[in-house]
Short mmCIF file of C-alpha atoms and ligand atoms in Angstrom, two decimals:
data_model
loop_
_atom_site.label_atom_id
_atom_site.label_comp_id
_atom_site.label_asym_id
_atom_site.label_seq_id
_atom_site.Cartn_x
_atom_site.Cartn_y
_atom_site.Cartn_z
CA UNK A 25 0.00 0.00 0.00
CA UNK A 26 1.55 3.39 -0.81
CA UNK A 27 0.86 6.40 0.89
CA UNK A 28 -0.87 9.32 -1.13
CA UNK A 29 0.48 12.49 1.00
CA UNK A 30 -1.52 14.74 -0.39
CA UNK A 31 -4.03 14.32 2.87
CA UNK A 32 -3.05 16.16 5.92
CA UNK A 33 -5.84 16.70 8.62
CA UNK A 34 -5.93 17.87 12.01
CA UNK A 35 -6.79 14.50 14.33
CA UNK A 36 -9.51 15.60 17.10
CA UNK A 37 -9.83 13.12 20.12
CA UNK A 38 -12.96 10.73 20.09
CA UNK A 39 -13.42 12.05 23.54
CA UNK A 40 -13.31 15.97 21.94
CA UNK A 41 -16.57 14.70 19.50
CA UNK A 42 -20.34 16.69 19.82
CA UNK A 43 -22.51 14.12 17.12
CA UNK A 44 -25.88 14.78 18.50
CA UNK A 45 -26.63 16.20 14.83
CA UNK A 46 -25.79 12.96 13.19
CA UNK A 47 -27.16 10.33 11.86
CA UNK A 48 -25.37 7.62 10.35
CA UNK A 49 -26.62 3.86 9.09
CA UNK A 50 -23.90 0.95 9.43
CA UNK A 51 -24.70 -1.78 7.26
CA UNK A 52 -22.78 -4.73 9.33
CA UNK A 53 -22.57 -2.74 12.56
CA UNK A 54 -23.68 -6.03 14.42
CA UNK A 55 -19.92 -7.50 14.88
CA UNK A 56 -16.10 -6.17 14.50
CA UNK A 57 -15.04 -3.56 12.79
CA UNK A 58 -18.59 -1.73 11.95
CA UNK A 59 -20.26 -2.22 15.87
CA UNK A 60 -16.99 -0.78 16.95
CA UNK A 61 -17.39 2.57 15.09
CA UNK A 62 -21.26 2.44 15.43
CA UNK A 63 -20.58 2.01 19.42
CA UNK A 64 -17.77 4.76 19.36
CA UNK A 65 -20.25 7.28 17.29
CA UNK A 66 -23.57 6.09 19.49
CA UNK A 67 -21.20 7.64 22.51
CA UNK A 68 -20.62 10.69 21.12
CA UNK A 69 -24.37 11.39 20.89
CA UNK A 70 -24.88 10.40 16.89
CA UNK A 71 -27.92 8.71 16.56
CA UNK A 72 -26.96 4.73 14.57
CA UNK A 73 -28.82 2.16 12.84
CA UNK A 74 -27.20 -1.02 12.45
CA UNK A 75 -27.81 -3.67 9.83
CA UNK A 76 -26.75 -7.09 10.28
CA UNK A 77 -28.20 -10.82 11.59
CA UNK A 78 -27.92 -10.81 15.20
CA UNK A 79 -28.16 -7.73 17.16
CA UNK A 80 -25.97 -7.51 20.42
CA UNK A 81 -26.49 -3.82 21.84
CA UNK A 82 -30.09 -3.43 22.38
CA UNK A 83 -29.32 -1.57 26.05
CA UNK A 84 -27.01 0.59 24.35
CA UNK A 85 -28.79 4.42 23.98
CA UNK A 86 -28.67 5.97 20.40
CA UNK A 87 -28.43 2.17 18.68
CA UNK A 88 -31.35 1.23 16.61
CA UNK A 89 -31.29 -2.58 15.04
CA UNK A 90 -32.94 -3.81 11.69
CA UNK A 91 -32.17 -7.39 10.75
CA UNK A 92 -31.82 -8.26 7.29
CA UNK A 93 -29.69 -11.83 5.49
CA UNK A 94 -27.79 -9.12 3.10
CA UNK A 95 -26.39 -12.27 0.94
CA UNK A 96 -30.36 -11.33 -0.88
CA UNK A 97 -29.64 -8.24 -3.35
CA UNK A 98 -33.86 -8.46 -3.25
CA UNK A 99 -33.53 -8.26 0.90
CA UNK A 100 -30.29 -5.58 -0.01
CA UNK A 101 -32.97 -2.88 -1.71
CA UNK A 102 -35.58 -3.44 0.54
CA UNK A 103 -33.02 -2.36 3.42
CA UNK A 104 -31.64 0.61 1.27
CA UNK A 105 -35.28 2.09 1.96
CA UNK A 106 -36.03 0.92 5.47
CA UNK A 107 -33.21 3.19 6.54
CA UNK A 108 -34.66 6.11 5.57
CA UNK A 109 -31.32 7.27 3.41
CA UNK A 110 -32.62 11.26 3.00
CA UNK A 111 -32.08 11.78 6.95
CA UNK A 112 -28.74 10.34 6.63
CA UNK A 113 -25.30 11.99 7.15
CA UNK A 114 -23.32 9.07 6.97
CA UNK A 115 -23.58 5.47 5.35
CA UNK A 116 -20.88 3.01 6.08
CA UNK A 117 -20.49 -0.06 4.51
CA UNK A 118 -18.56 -2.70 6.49
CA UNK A 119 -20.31 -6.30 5.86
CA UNK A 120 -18.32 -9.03 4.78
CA UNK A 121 -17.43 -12.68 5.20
CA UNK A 122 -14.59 -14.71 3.65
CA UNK A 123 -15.22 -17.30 0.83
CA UNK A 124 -15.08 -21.00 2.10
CA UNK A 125 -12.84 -23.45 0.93
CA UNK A 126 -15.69 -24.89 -1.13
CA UNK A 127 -17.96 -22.91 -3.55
CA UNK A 128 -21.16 -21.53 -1.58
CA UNK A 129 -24.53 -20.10 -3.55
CA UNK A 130 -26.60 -18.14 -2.39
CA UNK A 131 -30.66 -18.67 -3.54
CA UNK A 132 -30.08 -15.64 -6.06
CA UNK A 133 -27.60 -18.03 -7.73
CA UNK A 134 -24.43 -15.65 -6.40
CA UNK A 135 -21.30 -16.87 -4.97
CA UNK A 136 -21.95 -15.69 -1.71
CA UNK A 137 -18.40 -13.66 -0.71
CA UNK A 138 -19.14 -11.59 -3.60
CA UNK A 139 -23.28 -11.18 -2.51
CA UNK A 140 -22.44 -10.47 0.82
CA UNK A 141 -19.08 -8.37 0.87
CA UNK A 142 -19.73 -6.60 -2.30
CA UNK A 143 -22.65 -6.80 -4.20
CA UNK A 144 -25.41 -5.81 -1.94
CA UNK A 145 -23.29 -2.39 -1.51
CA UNK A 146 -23.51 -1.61 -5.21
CA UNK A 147 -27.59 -2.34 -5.35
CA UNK A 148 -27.94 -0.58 -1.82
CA UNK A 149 -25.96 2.50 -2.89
CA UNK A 150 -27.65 2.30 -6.55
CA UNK A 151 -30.97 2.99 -4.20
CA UNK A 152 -29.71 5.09 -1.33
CA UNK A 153 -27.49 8.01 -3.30
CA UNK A 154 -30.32 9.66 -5.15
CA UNK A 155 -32.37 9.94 -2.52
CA UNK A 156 -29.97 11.48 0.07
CA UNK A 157 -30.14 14.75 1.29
CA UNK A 158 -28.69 17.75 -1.32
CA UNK A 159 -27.33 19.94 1.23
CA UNK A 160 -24.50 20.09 4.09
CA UNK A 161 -25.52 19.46 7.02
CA UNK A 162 -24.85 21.23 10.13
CA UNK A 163 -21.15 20.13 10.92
CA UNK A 164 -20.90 21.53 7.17
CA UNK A 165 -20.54 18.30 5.33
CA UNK A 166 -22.21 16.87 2.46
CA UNK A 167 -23.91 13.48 2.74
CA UNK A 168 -21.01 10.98 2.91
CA UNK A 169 -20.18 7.16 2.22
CA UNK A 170 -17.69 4.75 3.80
CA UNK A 171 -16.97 1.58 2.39
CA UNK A 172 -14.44 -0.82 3.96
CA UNK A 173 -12.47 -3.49 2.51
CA UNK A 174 -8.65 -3.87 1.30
CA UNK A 175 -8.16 -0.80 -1.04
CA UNK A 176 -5.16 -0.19 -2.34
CA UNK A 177 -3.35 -3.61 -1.91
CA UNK A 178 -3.25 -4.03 -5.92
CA UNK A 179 -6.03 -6.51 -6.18
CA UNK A 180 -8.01 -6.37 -9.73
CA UNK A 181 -10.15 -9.27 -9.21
CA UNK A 182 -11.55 -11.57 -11.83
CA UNK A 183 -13.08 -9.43 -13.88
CA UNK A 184 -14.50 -11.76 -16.69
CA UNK A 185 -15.46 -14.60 -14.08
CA UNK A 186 -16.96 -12.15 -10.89
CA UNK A 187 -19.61 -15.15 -10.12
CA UNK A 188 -16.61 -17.70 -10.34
CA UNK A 189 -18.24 -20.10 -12.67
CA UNK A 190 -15.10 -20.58 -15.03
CA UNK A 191 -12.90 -22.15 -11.96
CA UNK A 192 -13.10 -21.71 -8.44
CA UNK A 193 -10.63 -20.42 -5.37
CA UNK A 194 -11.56 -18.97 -1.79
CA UNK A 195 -8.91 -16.34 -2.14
CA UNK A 196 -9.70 -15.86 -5.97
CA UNK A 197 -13.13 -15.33 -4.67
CA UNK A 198 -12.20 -12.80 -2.03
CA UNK A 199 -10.51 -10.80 -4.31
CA UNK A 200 -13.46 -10.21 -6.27
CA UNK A 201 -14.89 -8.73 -3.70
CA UNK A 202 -11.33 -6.57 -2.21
CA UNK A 203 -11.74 -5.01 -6.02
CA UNK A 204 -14.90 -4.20 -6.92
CA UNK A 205 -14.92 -2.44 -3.67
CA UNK A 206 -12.54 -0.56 -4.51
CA UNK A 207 -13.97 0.00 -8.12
CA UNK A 208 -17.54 1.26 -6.29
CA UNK A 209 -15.51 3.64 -4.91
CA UNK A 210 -13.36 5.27 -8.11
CA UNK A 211 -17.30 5.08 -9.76
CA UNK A 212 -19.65 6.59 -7.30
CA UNK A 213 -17.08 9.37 -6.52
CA UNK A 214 -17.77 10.38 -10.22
CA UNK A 215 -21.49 8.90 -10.54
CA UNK A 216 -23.10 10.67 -7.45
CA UNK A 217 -21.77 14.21 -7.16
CA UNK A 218 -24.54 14.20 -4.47
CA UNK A 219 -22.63 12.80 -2.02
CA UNK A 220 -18.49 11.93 -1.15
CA UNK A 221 -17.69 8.37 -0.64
CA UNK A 222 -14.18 6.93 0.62
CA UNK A 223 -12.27 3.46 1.13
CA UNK A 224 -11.50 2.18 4.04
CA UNK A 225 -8.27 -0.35 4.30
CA UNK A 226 -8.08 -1.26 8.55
CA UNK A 227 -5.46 -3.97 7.58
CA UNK A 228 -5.78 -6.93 9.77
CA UNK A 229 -7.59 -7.54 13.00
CA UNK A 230 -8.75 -9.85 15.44
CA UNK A 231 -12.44 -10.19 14.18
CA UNK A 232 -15.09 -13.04 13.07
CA UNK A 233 -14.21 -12.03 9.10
CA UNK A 234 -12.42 -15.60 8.57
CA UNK A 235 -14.80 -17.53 10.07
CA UNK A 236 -16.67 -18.69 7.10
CA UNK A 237 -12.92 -19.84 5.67
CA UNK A 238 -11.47 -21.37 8.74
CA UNK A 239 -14.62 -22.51 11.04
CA UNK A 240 -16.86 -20.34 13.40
CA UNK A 241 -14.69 -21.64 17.11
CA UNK A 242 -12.58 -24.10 14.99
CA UNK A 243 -8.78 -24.54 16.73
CA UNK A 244 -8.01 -23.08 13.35
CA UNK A 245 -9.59 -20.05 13.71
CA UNK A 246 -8.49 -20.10 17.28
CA UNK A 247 -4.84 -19.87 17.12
CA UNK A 248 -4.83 -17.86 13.54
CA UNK A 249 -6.92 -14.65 15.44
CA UNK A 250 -4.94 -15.48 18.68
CA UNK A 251 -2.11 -14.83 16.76
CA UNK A 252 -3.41 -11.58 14.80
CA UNK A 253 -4.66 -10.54 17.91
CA UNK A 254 -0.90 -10.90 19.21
CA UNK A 255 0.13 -8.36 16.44
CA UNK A 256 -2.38 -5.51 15.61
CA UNK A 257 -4.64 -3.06 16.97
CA UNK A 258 -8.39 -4.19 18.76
CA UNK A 259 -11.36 -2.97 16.71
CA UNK A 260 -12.21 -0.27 19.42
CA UNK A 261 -8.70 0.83 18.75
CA UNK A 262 -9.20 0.69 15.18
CA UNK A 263 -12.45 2.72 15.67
CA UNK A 264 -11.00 5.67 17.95
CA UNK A 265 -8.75 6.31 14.70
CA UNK A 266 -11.52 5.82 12.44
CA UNK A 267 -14.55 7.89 13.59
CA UNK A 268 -12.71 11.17 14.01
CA UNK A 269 -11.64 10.76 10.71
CA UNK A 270 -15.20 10.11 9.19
CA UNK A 271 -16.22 13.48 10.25
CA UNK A 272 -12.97 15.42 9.79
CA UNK A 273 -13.72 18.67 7.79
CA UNK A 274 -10.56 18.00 5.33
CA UNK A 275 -12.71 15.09 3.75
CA UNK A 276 -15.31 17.31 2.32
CA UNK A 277 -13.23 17.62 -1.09
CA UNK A 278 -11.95 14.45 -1.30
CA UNK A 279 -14.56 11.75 -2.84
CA UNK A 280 -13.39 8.99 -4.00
CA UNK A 281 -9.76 8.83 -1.86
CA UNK A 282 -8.77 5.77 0.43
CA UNK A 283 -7.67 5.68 4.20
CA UNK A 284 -5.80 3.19 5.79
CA UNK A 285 -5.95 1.62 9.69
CA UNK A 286 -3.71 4.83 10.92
CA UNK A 287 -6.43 7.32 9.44
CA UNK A 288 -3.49 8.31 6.78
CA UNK A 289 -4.51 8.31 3.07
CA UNK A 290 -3.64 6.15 0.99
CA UNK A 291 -3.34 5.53 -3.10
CA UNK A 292 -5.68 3.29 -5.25
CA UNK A 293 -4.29 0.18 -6.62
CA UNK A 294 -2.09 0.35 -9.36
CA UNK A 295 -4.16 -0.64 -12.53
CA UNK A 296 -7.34 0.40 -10.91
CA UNK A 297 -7.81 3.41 -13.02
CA UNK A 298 -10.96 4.99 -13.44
CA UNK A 299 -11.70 2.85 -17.02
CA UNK A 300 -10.50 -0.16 -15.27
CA UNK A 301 -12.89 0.44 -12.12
CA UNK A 302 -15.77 1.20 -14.56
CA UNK A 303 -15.55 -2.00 -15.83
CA UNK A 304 -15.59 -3.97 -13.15
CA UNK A 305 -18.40 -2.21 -11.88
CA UNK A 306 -20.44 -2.38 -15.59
CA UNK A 307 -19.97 -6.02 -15.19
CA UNK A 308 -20.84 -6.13 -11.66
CA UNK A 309 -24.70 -4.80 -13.06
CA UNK A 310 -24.26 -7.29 -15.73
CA UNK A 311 -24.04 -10.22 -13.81
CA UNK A 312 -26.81 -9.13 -11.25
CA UNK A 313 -28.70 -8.39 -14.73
CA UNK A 314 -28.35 -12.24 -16.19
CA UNK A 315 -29.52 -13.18 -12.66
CA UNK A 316 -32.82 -11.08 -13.24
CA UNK A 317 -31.36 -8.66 -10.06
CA UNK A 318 -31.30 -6.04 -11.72
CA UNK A 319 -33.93 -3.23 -10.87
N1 LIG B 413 -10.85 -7.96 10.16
C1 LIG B 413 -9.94 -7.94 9.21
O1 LIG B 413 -8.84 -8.46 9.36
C2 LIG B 413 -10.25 -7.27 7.90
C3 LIG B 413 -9.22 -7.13 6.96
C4 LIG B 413 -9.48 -6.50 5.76
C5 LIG B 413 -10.73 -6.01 5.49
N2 LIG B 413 -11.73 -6.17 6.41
C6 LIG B 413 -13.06 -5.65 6.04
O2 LIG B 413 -13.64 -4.98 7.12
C7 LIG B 413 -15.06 -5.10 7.06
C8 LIG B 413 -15.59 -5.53 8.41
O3 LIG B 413 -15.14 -6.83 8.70
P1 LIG B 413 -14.98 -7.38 10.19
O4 LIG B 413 -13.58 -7.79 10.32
O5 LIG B 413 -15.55 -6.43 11.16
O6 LIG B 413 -15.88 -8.70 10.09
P2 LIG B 413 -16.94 -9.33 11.11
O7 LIG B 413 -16.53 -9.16 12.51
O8 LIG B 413 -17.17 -10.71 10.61
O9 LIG B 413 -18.25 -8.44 10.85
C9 LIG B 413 -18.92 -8.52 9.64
C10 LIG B 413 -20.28 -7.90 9.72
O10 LIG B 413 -20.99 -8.32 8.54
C11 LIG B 413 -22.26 -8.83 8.93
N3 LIG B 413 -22.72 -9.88 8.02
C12 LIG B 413 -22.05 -10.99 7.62
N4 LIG B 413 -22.84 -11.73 6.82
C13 LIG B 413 -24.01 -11.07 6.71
C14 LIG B 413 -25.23 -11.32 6.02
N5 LIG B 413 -25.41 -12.41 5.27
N6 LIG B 413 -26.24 -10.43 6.16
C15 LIG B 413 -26.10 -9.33 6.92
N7 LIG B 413 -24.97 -9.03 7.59
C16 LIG B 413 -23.94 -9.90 7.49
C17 LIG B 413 -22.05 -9.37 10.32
O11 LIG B 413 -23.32 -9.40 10.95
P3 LIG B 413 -23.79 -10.60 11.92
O12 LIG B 413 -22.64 -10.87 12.84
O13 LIG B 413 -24.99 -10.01 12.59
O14 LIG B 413 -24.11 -11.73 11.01
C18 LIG B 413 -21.12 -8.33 10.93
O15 LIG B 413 -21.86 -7.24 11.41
C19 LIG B 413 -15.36 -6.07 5.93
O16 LIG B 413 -15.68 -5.35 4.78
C20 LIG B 413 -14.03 -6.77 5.73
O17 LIG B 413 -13.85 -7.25 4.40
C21 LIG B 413 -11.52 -6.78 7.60
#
């Protein structure tokens, strides 16, 4: 990952945060990564819906739940309206799962990595980003989009098998989804002037990501996070760097830019150029077209 040093911002303590003004949808704030943040912004006053299977912070104030199997893209636009996206300030993306060692389908007739890590956020956003709001809001900031994955680590992805129906790999699968990620990025920046969108890269940590690779409470998965865990930051950690930055005023003019698990900026992939990253995301609509997903 190279660093793009053309971002310099002025880091405020979580602690230092007024949010009462915002509201902000996670869409996998149940577990890791997203319930950190939505946990860390529900503290500073901001008012959170998570989306996600099983909901853990019901007695926590400012949290709202809606359940929803996001591996549907039919269940994925039926969300994008439940949340109400024109009172929203801030959409994050952070669902995900890793691709099993042996090809999984979901009813739609997706490989499910792809359904669930990628391709509901392209038919959610599709939905959500013309109905968002067409002013700033109070902290002077347009409606804005996160969407995490692994930006910037020179991934391309499959482009002309996305469904993986040529050959098959877990990692090959994964990819797909690391890419076209980052492609939804490089294309809504320039599709929906109506709102800023960023990547987020947080690297590795300790979280339930692998599960679907290496067995939910497998000895596995037990030693491989034990030993991640060893290594790199906690997600609460990873959150303290991450919300400040989500509602730092240097963002405003910088759609479509990526941010890695220090809150420093970082380049796209080499070879994802803006061509490249249409692609992937023109065949991303084709496939959920042949499927009869399409809207
Ligand atoms: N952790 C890492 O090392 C790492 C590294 C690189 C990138 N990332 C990226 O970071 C993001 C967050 O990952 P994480 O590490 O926080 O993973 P995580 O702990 O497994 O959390 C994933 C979230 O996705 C939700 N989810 C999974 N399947 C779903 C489905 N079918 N329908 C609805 N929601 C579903 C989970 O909800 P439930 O628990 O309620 O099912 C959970 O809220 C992902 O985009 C991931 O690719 C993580």
């Amino acid at each position: 990952m190279k660093r793009d040093n053309s971002f310099e911002w002025h880091e405020s303590p979580l602690e230092s945060l007024a949010l009462e003004a915002l509201k902000v949808a996670v869409i996998g704030g149940t577990n890791g990564l997203g319930r950190a943040i939505a946990l860390q912004l529900a503290s500073r006053g901001a008012h959170v819906i998570v989306v996600g299977r099983s909901f853990k912070d019901s007695e926590v104030q400012n949290i709202s739940f809606v359940q929803a199997d996001l591996s549907s893209m039919e269940v994925a636009r039926q969300i994008a309206q439940q949340i109400a996206p024109e009172t929203l300030d801030i959409l994050l993306f952070t669902t995900g799962i890793f691709a099993s060692t042996s090809k999984q389908v979901t009813a739609e007739g997706l490989e499910r990595d792809l359904a669930v890590s990628y391709l509901n956020r392209l038919v959610m956003l599709n939905e959500i980003a013309p109905k968002l709001r067409r002013t700033k809001n109070s902290l002077g900031f347009k409606p804005r989009v996160f969407s995490m994955g692994y930006p910037g680590s020179g991934e391309l992805g499959t482009i002309d098998d996305l469904n993986q129906e040529n050959s098959y790999g877990a990692i090959k699968a994964h990819m797909n989804t690391v890419a076209g990620n980052e492609a939804l990025v490089r294309v809504a920046a320039e599709r929906y002037p109506q709102l800023n969108i960023y990547g987020l890269n947080p690297g590795i940590v300790r979280t339930n990501i692998r599960d679907n690779l290496l067995g939910e409470n497998s000895w596995k998965s037990y030693i491989i996070e034990g030993i991640i865990g060893w290594f790199t930051q906690t997600p609460e950690q990873y959150a303290a760097k991450m919300v400040p930055l989500m509602v730092a005023p240097e963002l405003e003019k910088r759609s479509g830019t990526f941010y890695n698990n220090k809150a420093q900026g970082i380049l796209p992939s080499e070879g994802m150029t803006p061509n490249y990253a249409a692609s992937y995301v023109e065949a991303s609509e084709e496939l959920l077209k042949s499927k009869g997903l399409a809207k």
